[in-house]
GROMACS .gro file of C-alpha atoms in nm:
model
   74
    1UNK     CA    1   9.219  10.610  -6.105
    2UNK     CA    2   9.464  10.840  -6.218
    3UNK     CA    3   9.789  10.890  -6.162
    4UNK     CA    4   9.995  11.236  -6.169
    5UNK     CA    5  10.347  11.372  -6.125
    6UNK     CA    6  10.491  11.589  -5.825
    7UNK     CA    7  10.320  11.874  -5.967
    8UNK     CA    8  10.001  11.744  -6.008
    9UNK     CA    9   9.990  11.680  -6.350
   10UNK     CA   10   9.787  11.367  -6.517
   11UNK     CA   11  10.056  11.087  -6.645
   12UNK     CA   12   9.775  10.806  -6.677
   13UNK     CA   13   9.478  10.748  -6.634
   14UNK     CA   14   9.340  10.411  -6.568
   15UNK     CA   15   8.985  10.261  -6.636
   16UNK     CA   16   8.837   9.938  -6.450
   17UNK     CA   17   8.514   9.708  -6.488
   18UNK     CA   18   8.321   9.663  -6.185
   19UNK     CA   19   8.545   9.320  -6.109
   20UNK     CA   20   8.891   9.495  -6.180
   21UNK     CA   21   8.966   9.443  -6.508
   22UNK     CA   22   9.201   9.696  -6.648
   23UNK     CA   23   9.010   9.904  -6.966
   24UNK     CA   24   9.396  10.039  -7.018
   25UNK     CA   25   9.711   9.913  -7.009
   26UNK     CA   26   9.929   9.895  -6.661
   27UNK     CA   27  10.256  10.098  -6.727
   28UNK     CA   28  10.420   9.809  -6.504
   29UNK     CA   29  10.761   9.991  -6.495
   30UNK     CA   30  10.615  10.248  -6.336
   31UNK     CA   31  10.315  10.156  -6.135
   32UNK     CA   32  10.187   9.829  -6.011
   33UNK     CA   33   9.923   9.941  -5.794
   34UNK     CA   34   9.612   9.783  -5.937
   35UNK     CA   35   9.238   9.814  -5.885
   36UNK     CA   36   9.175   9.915  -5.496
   37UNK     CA   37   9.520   9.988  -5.417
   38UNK     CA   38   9.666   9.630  -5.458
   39UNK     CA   39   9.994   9.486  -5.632
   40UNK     CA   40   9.900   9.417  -5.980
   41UNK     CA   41  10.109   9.136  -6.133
   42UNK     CA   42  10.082   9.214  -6.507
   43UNK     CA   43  10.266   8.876  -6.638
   44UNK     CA   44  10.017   8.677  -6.379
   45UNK     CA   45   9.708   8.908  -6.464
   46UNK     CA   46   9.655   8.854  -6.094
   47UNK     CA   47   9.615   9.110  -5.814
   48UNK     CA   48   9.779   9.050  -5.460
   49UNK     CA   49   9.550   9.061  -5.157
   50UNK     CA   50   9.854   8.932  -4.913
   51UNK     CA   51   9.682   8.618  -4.841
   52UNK     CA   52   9.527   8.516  -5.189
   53UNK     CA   53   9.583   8.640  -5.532
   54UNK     CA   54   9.238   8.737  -5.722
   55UNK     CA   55   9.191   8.692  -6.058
   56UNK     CA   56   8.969   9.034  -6.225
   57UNK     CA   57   8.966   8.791  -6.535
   58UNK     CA   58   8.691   8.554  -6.315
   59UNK     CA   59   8.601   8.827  -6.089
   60UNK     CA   60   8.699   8.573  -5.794
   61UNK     CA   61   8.983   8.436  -5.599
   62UNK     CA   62   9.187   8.171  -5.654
   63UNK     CA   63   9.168   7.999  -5.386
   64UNK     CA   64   8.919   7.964  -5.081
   65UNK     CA   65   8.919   8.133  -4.772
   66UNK     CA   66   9.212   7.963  -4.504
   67UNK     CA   67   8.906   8.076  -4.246
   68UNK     CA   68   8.594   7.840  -4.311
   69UNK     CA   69   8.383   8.083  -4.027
   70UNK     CA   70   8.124   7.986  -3.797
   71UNK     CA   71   7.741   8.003  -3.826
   72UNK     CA   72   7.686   8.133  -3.481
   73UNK     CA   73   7.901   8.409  -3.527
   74UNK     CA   74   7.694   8.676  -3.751
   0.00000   0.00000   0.00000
């Protein structure tokens, strides 16, 4: 991902693993948006996905899904 200026111009680029994890550092003053277009919390290493926070450290969520699902429903 990289991000540019109003003219165009590259300010940063940013690197990621296949799970998220940052190959660069997050200029967090600047730009939070993380891997996929998420809220990156830099202090947390976490990224926000609204209802759960996933952790590109673990390449998983935190928690489980509120929504268990149902078998008959494909």
């Amino acid at each position: 991902m990289d991000v540019t200026d109003r003219n165009g111009d590259p300010v940063m680029k940013y690197r990621y693993d296949d799970f998220g994890n940052l190959f660069t550092q997050m200029a967090a003053p600047y730009n939070n948006t993380g891997f996929t277009g998420k809220m990156y919390d830099a202090k947390a290493s976490l990224m926000d996905y609204s209802a759960r926070w996933y952790s590109p450290k673990v390449g998983r969520f935190t928690t489980e899904d509120t929504y268990a699902g149902a078998a008959y429903v494909p």
